[in-house]
CSV table of C-alpha atoms and ligand atoms in Angstrom, one decimal:
chain,number,residue,atom,x,y,z
P,1,UNK,CA,90.1,104.2,62.5
P,2,UNK,CA,88.7,106.6,63.6
P,3,UNK,CA,88.7,110.1,60.9
P,4,UNK,CA,90.4,112.2,64.4
P,5,UNK,CA,92.7,109.6,65.0
P,6,UNK,CA,93.9,109.2,61.3
P,7,UNK,CA,97.9,109.7,60.9
P,8,UNK,CA,98.6,109.2,64.9
P,9,UNK,CA,100.2,105.6,64.3
P,10,UNK,CA,102.4,106.1,61.5
P,11,UNK,CA,100.8,103.3,58.6
P,12,UNK,CA,104.0,100.9,59.1
P,13,UNK,CA,103.4,100.5,62.8
P,14,UNK,CA,100.2,100.3,62.2
P,15,UNK,CA,100.3,96.8,60.0
P,16,UNK,CA,103.4,95.8,62.5
P,17,UNK,CA,100.0,96.0,64.8
P,18,UNK,CA,98.1,93.9,62.8
P,19,UNK,CA,100.3,91.4,61.7
P,20,UNK,CA,102.5,90.7,65.0
P,21,UNK,CA,98.8,90.6,66.7
P,22,UNK,CA,98.6,91.5,70.3
P,23,UNK,CA,102.2,91.0,72.5
P,24,UNK,CA,101.6,88.5,75.1
P,25,UNK,CA,103.4,90.4,78.1
P,26,UNK,CA,99.6,92.7,78.3
P,27,UNK,CA,97.5,89.4,79.0
P,28,UNK,CA,96.8,88.7,82.7
P,29,UNK,CA,99.8,92.1,83.7
P,30,UNK,CA,99.7,93.8,86.0
P,31,UNK,CA,100.4,98.0,85.5
P,32,UNK,CA,102.3,99.6,88.3
P,33,UNK,CA,104.5,101.7,86.8
P,34,UNK,CA,105.9,103.3,82.9
P,35,UNK,CA,109.4,101.5,83.8
P,36,UNK,CA,107.7,97.8,82.3
P,37,UNK,CA,107.2,99.1,78.9
P,38,UNK,CA,109.1,99.4,75.7
P,39,UNK,CA,108.4,102.4,73.0
P,40,UNK,CA,107.2,99.9,70.7
P,41,UNK,CA,104.5,99.0,73.7
P,42,UNK,CA,103.2,102.5,72.2
P,43,UNK,CA,102.4,101.1,69.1
P,44,UNK,CA,100.3,98.1,69.9
P,45,UNK,CA,98.1,100.7,73.1
P,46,UNK,CA,97.9,103.8,71.2
P,47,UNK,CA,96.8,101.6,68.0
P,48,UNK,CA,93.6,100.2,69.9
P,49,UNK,CA,93.0,103.3,71.3
P,50,UNK,CA,92.2,104.5,68.2
P,51,UNK,CA,89.7,102.3,67.2
P,52,UNK,CA,88.1,102.5,71.3
P,53,UNK,CA,87.4,106.0,70.4
P,54,UNK,CA,83.9,105.4,68.5
P,55,UNK,CA,82.9,103.1,71.5
P,56,UNK,CA,83.9,105.2,73.5
P,57,UNK,CA,81.8,107.5,71.5
P,58,UNK,CA,78.8,105.6,71.5
P,59,UNK,CA,79.1,105.9,67.2
P,60,UNK,CA,79.9,101.3,67.6
P,61,UNK,CA,78.6,98.6,70.2
P,62,UNK,CA,80.6,95.5,71.5
P,63,UNK,CA,79.6,93.3,74.1
P,64,UNK,CA,83.2,92.3,74.7
P,65,UNK,CA,83.4,92.5,78.5
P,66,UNK,CA,80.1,91.1,79.0
P,67,UNK,CA,80.2,88.8,81.9
P,68,UNK,CA,83.4,90.2,83.7
P,69,UNK,CA,83.8,92.5,86.7
P,70,UNK,CA,86.4,94.8,87.9
P,71,UNK,CA,87.3,95.9,90.9
P,72,UNK,CA,87.6,100.0,91.2
P,73,UNK,CA,89.9,100.5,94.6
P,74,UNK,CA,89.8,104.3,96.0
P,75,UNK,CA,91.7,105.2,98.6
P,76,UNK,CA,91.9,108.6,97.5
P,77,UNK,CA,89.1,111.2,96.1
P,78,UNK,CA,89.5,111.2,92.6
P,79,UNK,CA,86.6,112.0,89.8
P,80,UNK,CA,88.5,111.1,86.2
P,81,UNK,CA,90.3,108.8,87.2
P,82,UNK,CA,88.2,106.5,88.7
P,83,UNK,CA,84.9,107.6,86.9
P,84,UNK,CA,87.2,107.1,83.8
P,85,UNK,CA,87.7,103.3,84.6
P,86,UNK,CA,84.7,102.6,85.4
P,87,UNK,CA,83.1,103.8,82.0
P,88,UNK,CA,85.8,102.5,79.6
P,89,UNK,CA,84.7,99.3,80.8
P,90,UNK,CA,81.0,99.3,81.0
P,91,UNK,CA,82.0,100.9,77.2
P,92,UNK,CA,83.4,97.3,77.0
P,93,UNK,CA,80.9,95.3,78.1
P,94,UNK,CA,81.7,94.0,81.7
P,95,UNK,CA,80.1,95.3,85.2
P,96,UNK,CA,82.0,97.3,88.1
P,97,UNK,CA,81.7,97.4,91.5
P,98,UNK,CA,82.6,100.4,93.6
P,99,UNK,CA,84.6,100.7,96.7
P,100,UNK,CA,85.5,105.1,97.4
P,101,UNK,CA,85.9,105.5,100.7
P,102,UNK,CA,88.3,102.5,103.2
P,103,UNK,CA,86.0,104.0,106.2
P,104,UNK,CA,83.0,101.4,104.3
P,105,UNK,CA,85.9,98.7,104.6
P,106,UNK,CA,87.0,96.1,106.9
P,107,UNK,CA,90.2,97.9,107.0
P,108,UNK,CA,88.8,99.4,109.7
P,109,UNK,CA,88.3,96.4,111.9
P,110,UNK,CA,92.1,96.1,111.5
P,111,UNK,CA,91.9,93.7,107.9
P,112,UNK,CA,95.3,94.4,106.7
P,113,UNK,CA,96.0,95.8,102.9
P,114,UNK,CA,97.0,92.7,101.8
P,115,UNK,CA,93.8,90.8,102.3
P,116,UNK,CA,91.5,93.1,101.1
P,117,UNK,CA,93.7,92.4,97.6
P,118,UNK,CA,93.7,88.8,98.4
P,119,UNK,CA,90.1,88.8,99.1
P,120,UNK,CA,88.8,91.2,96.5
P,121,UNK,CA,91.3,89.9,93.7
P,122,UNK,CA,89.6,86.6,94.5
P,123,UNK,CA,85.9,88.7,93.1
P,124,UNK,CA,87.4,90.9,90.4
P,125,UNK,CA,89.1,89.8,86.9
P,126,UNK,CA,90.7,93.3,87.3
P,127,UNK,CA,91.3,95.6,89.9
P,128,UNK,CA,92.6,99.1,89.2
P,129,UNK,CA,93.3,100.2,92.6
P,130,UNK,CA,94.0,104.4,94.3
P,131,UNK,CA,96.5,104.4,97.3
P,132,UNK,CA,97.7,107.8,99.4
P,133,UNK,CA,101.4,105.5,99.8
P,134,UNK,CA,104.3,105.0,98.0
P,135,UNK,CA,104.4,101.2,96.9
P,136,UNK,CA,100.7,100.0,98.3
P,137,UNK,CA,99.6,99.5,94.7
P,138,UNK,CA,101.8,97.0,94.1
P,139,UNK,CA,101.8,95.5,97.4
P,140,UNK,CA,98.3,95.0,96.7
P,141,UNK,CA,99.6,93.1,93.5
P,142,UNK,CA,102.0,91.1,94.9
P,143,UNK,CA,98.7,89.1,95.8
P,144,UNK,CA,96.1,89.3,94.5
P,145,UNK,CA,94.9,87.0,92.0
P,146,UNK,CA,93.8,89.2,89.1
P,147,UNK,CA,95.9,91.5,87.4
P,148,UNK,CA,96.3,95.2,89.1
P,149,UNK,CA,96.4,99.0,87.7
P,150,UNK,CA,98.1,101.7,89.9
P,151,UNK,CA,95.6,104.6,89.4
P,152,UNK,CA,98.0,106.7,91.5
P,153,UNK,CA,99.7,105.7,94.9
P,154,UNK,CA,101.3,108.8,96.8
P,155,UNK,CA,103.8,110.2,95.0
P,156,UNK,CA,105.0,107.4,93.2
P,157,UNK,CA,103.3,107.0,89.7
P,158,UNK,CA,100.4,107.4,87.9
P,159,UNK,CA,101.1,105.3,84.9
P,160,UNK,CA,97.8,105.2,83.0
P,161,UNK,CA,97.6,108.7,83.3
P,162,UNK,CA,100.5,109.4,81.4
P,163,UNK,CA,100.1,106.8,78.8
P,164,UNK,CA,96.3,109.2,78.1
P,165,UNK,CA,99.1,112.7,78.5
P,166,UNK,CA,101.1,111.1,75.8
P,167,UNK,CA,98.1,110.2,73.3
P,168,UNK,CA,96.6,113.3,74.4
P,169,UNK,CA,100.4,115.1,73.6
P,170,UNK,CA,100.2,113.0,69.9
P,171,UNK,CA,96.6,113.9,68.7
P,172,UNK,CA,96.5,117.7,69.9
P,173,UNK,CA,100.1,118.2,68.3
P,174,UNK,CA,99.0,116.4,64.7
P,175,UNK,CA,102.6,114.4,65.9
P,176,UNK,CA,102.9,110.5,65.1
P,177,UNK,CA,104.8,108.2,68.3
P,178,UNK,CA,108.8,108.5,65.5
P,179,UNK,CA,107.6,112.0,66.0
P,180,UNK,CA,108.1,112.7,69.6
P,181,UNK,CA,111.4,112.0,69.4
P,182,UNK,CA,112.7,115.7,70.3
P,183,UNK,CA,109.6,117.3,71.9
P,184,UNK,CA,110.2,120.2,74.6
P,185,UNK,CA,107.8,119.7,77.3
P,186,UNK,CA,107.7,122.6,80.4
P,187,UNK,CA,106.3,120.8,83.0
P,188,UNK,CA,105.5,123.1,85.6
P,189,UNK,CA,103.7,123.9,89.4
P,190,UNK,CA,104.8,121.0,92.2
P,191,UNK,CA,107.3,118.1,90.9
P,192,UNK,CA,108.5,116.3,93.7
P,193,UNK,CA,105.1,115.1,94.9
P,194,UNK,CA,102.8,115.1,91.4
P,195,UNK,CA,102.4,111.1,90.5
P,196,UNK,CA,101.2,112.6,86.8
P,197,UNK,CA,104.5,113.8,85.8
P,198,UNK,CA,107.2,111.0,87.6
P,199,UNK,CA,105.4,108.2,85.4
P,200,UNK,CA,105.2,110.9,82.0
P,201,UNK,CA,108.4,112.2,82.2
P,202,UNK,CA,109.4,108.0,82.7
P,203,UNK,CA,107.6,107.9,78.9
P,204,UNK,CA,108.7,110.1,77.9
P,205,UNK,CA,112.3,109.7,78.4
P,206,UNK,CA,111.5,106.1,76.2
P,207,UNK,CA,111.8,108.6,73.3
P,208,UNK,CA,115.0,109.9,71.7
P,209,UNK,CA,116.1,113.9,72.8
P,210,UNK,CA,113.1,115.1,74.9
P,211,UNK,CA,114.4,118.6,76.0
P,212,UNK,CA,112.7,118.5,80.0
P,213,UNK,CA,111.8,122.3,81.1
P,214,UNK,CA,111.3,121.5,85.4
P,215,UNK,CA,109.2,124.8,86.7
P,216,UNK,CA,109.0,124.3,90.1
P,217,UNK,CA,110.3,126.3,93.7
P,218,UNK,CA,113.6,125.4,95.0
P,219,UNK,CA,112.1,122.3,97.5
P,220,UNK,CA,109.3,121.2,94.3
P,221,UNK,CA,111.9,120.2,93.0
P,222,UNK,CA,111.6,116.8,90.3
P,223,UNK,CA,113.0,113.9,92.5
P,224,UNK,CA,116.8,113.6,91.3
P,225,UNK,CA,116.7,109.3,90.6
P,226,UNK,CA,113.8,110.4,87.7
P,227,UNK,CA,116.3,113.5,86.8
P,228,UNK,CA,119.0,110.9,86.8
P,229,UNK,CA,117.4,107.9,85.2
P,230,UNK,CA,116.0,111.5,81.9
P,231,UNK,CA,120.2,112.2,82.1
P,232,UNK,CA,120.8,108.1,81.8
P,233,UNK,CA,118.6,107.5,78.1
P,234,UNK,CA,120.4,110.9,76.4
P,235,UNK,CA,117.9,113.8,76.8
P,236,UNK,CA,119.4,117.7,77.9
P,237,UNK,CA,117.5,118.6,80.7
P,238,UNK,CA,116.9,122.7,82.6
P,239,UNK,CA,115.5,123.5,85.4
P,240,UNK,CA,113.6,127.2,86.0
P,241,UNK,CA,111.9,128.8,88.8
P,242,UNK,CA,109.8,131.2,86.5
P,243,UNK,CA,107.4,131.1,84.3
P,244,UNK,CA,107.4,132.8,82.3
P,245,UNK,CA,110.5,132.4,80.7
P,246,UNK,CA,110.5,129.2,80.3
P,247,UNK,CA,107.8,128.3,78.4
P,248,UNK,CA,108.4,130.7,75.3
P,249,UNK,CA,110.8,127.5,74.3
P,250,UNK,CA,108.5,124.3,75.1
P,251,UNK,CA,106.1,122.1,72.4
P,252,UNK,CA,103.7,121.3,75.0
P,253,UNK,CA,103.1,122.7,79.1
P,254,UNK,CA,102.0,120.8,81.6
P,255,UNK,CA,100.4,122.5,84.9
P,256,UNK,CA,100.1,121.0,88.2
P,257,UNK,CA,98.4,121.4,91.2
P,258,UNK,CA,101.0,122.2,94.4
P,259,UNK,CA,99.8,117.9,96.3
P,260,UNK,CA,97.9,120.2,99.6
P,261,UNK,CA,97.5,116.7,100.9
P,262,UNK,CA,101.7,115.3,100.4
P,263,UNK,CA,102.8,117.8,102.3
P,264,UNK,CA,103.8,116.6,105.7
P,265,UNK,CA,102.7,119.8,107.6
P,266,UNK,CA,99.8,121.0,104.8
P,267,UNK,CA,100.0,124.4,105.9
P,268,UNK,CA,103.7,124.4,104.1
P,269,UNK,CA,101.7,124.0,100.7
P,270,UNK,CA,100.3,127.4,101.5
P,271,UNK,CA,103.3,128.8,100.7
P,272,UNK,CA,104.1,127.4,96.6
P,273,UNK,CA,99.7,127.4,95.8
P,274,UNK,CA,99.5,130.1,93.6
P,275,UNK,CA,103.1,130.2,92.7
P,276,UNK,CA,102.3,129.5,89.0
P,277,UNK,CA,99.2,130.8,87.1
P,278,UNK,CA,98.9,130.7,83.9
P,279,UNK,CA,96.8,132.9,82.3
P,280,UNK,CA,95.7,134.5,78.8
P,281,UNK,CA,97.8,137.2,78.6
P,282,UNK,CA,101.1,135.1,79.6
P,283,UNK,CA,100.4,132.7,76.9
P,284,UNK,CA,99.8,134.5,74.4
P,285,UNK,CA,103.0,137.0,75.4
P,286,UNK,CA,105.6,134.0,75.2
P,287,UNK,CA,103.8,131.4,73.2
P,288,UNK,CA,101.9,133.6,70.0
P,289,UNK,CA,100.6,131.8,67.5
P,290,UNK,CA,102.4,129.0,67.6
P,291,UNK,CA,99.8,125.6,69.0
P,292,UNK,CA,101.4,124.6,71.9
P,293,UNK,CA,98.3,121.9,74.0
P,294,UNK,CA,97.4,123.5,77.4
P,295,UNK,CA,97.7,120.1,79.4
P,296,UNK,CA,96.9,119.4,83.3
P,297,UNK,CA,96.2,116.2,84.7
P,298,UNK,CA,93.9,118.2,86.8
P,299,UNK,CA,91.8,118.9,89.2
P,300,UNK,CA,92.6,122.1,88.6
P,301,UNK,CA,93.0,124.8,92.1
P,302,UNK,CA,89.8,127.0,91.0
P,303,UNK,CA,90.3,128.7,94.8
P,304,UNK,CA,90.6,132.6,95.0
P,305,UNK,CA,94.8,132.7,95.1
P,306,UNK,CA,95.3,129.1,92.7
P,307,UNK,CA,94.8,129.1,89.5
P,308,UNK,CA,97.5,127.2,88.0
P,309,UNK,CA,95.5,127.8,84.8
P,310,UNK,CA,93.1,130.7,84.5
P,311,UNK,CA,89.7,130.4,83.6
P,312,UNK,CA,90.2,133.7,80.6
P,313,UNK,CA,92.5,130.3,78.9
P,314,UNK,CA,89.4,128.4,78.8
P,315,UNK,CA,88.0,128.8,75.4
P,316,UNK,CA,91.6,128.7,73.4
P,317,UNK,CA,91.4,126.8,71.4
P,318,UNK,CA,95.0,125.0,73.2
P,319,UNK,CA,93.3,124.4,75.9
P,320,UNK,CA,93.4,120.4,76.3
P,321,UNK,CA,92.8,119.3,79.6
P,322,UNK,CA,89.3,119.1,79.1
P,323,UNK,CA,89.9,117.1,75.3
P,324,UNK,CA,92.8,115.2,78.0
P,325,UNK,CA,90.1,114.0,80.3
P,326,UNK,CA,88.3,112.5,77.1
P,327,UNK,CA,90.8,111.0,75.8
P,328,UNK,CA,91.2,108.9,79.0
P,329,UNK,CA,88.5,105.9,78.5
P,330,UNK,CA,89.6,105.1,74.8
P,331,UNK,CA,93.0,104.6,76.6
P,332,UNK,CA,92.1,102.2,79.3
P,333,UNK,CA,89.9,101.1,77.5
P,334,UNK,CA,92.8,99.5,75.4
P,335,UNK,CA,94.6,98.6,78.2
P,336,UNK,CA,91.6,96.4,79.3
P,337,UNK,CA,91.0,94.7,76.7
P,338,UNK,CA,95.3,94.2,76.6
P,339,UNK,CA,95.1,92.8,79.8
P,340,UNK,CA,92.5,90.5,79.7
P,341,UNK,CA,93.1,89.6,76.4
P,342,UNK,CA,89.9,90.0,74.1
P,343,UNK,CA,91.7,92.9,71.8
P,344,UNK,CA,92.7,90.4,68.9
P,345,UNK,CA,88.3,90.6,68.9
P,346,UNK,CA,89.7,94.2,68.1
P,347,UNK,CA,91.9,93.7,65.0
P,348,UNK,CA,90.0,91.7,62.8
P,349,UNK,CA,87.3,94.3,62.7
Q,1,LIG,C1,96.3,114.0,89.4
Q,1,LIG,C2,96.3,112.5,90.9
Q,1,LIG,O1,95.5,112.2,91.0
Q,1,LIG,O2,97.6,112.5,90.4
Q,1,LIG,N1,95.1,113.7,88.7
Q,1,LIG,C3,94.3,112.6,88.8
Q,1,LIG,O3,94.6,111.5,88.1
Q,1,LIG,N2,93.5,112.7,86.6
Q,1,LIG,C4,96.6,115.5,90.0
Q,1,LIG,C5,96.4,116.0,91.3
Q,1,LIG,O4,95.4,115.5,91.8
Q,1,LIG,O5,96.2,117.5,91.2
């Protein structure tokens, strides 16, 4: 395990993984929602992700997925998610075909999403799918002969982002999985449409005594069913409208972009753009010298009047956003290795 990730997984958790080998439930499985996971699964995923770091950085090489093909299918814009899935697959020695736009497919001739998934699932060993409509990635999984990974379905979920986010929280704050219990996290911005916060809230709810500080404009609050899920698992929540008062108690600050593309009238989004701007002055006043990572799934909206995270924080050591994006590669490598059943090879090296 590389030095940078030492301590991420406790010795007991690591030993358990090595003796247990890879649990069956990953092999050939879809990754559609955080609801399919248990806390113990994080030991498997993050131990393997930690192993993958040196391969992601090309300090070591592997061809373990040589001959395997990823179908990377994005019906919505993406920079990091699409390219990090692609990078992860290449780093494991596999090959990738990309579809980055519906207009280049036979869907413009009237072909259904299901038929598209049937055909592409027949070519590839695994599909990664992003789609603007909630539930549509599951529709692909229901008919595909290859496993399907959800890279974001409308306002629904973004499970692999949540996994890399939790991995980032552990690395940035030096917490092991057991030390996630008791964490206090501020989610800021468009909590109604933001699929990354939906998935991360569900993932954190697998731990104990999490305190969620939900900072959003009134019309953009976290969906009720997620709030109920968090409450039913014994976590505490506070909802507030004000960034300054909310972030002072947080161990982690998770900023999000106003999801303009999800509004029925995109002009309505203008009213909220720029409503929360974290800048150096505010961060230093509320957080002081504590190590409180600033996270964001990215892209941050850098247009004038938006700026969820001001560029005056760019050199701040607690700004984790680019390290967070980098963590997407080893975490997605781990997921591919588990789903395509080559993870055991790494536990023997
Ligand atoms: C997010 C997404 O697409 O949901 N980005 C990402 O995957 N890293 C967040 C966003 O677009 O605001």
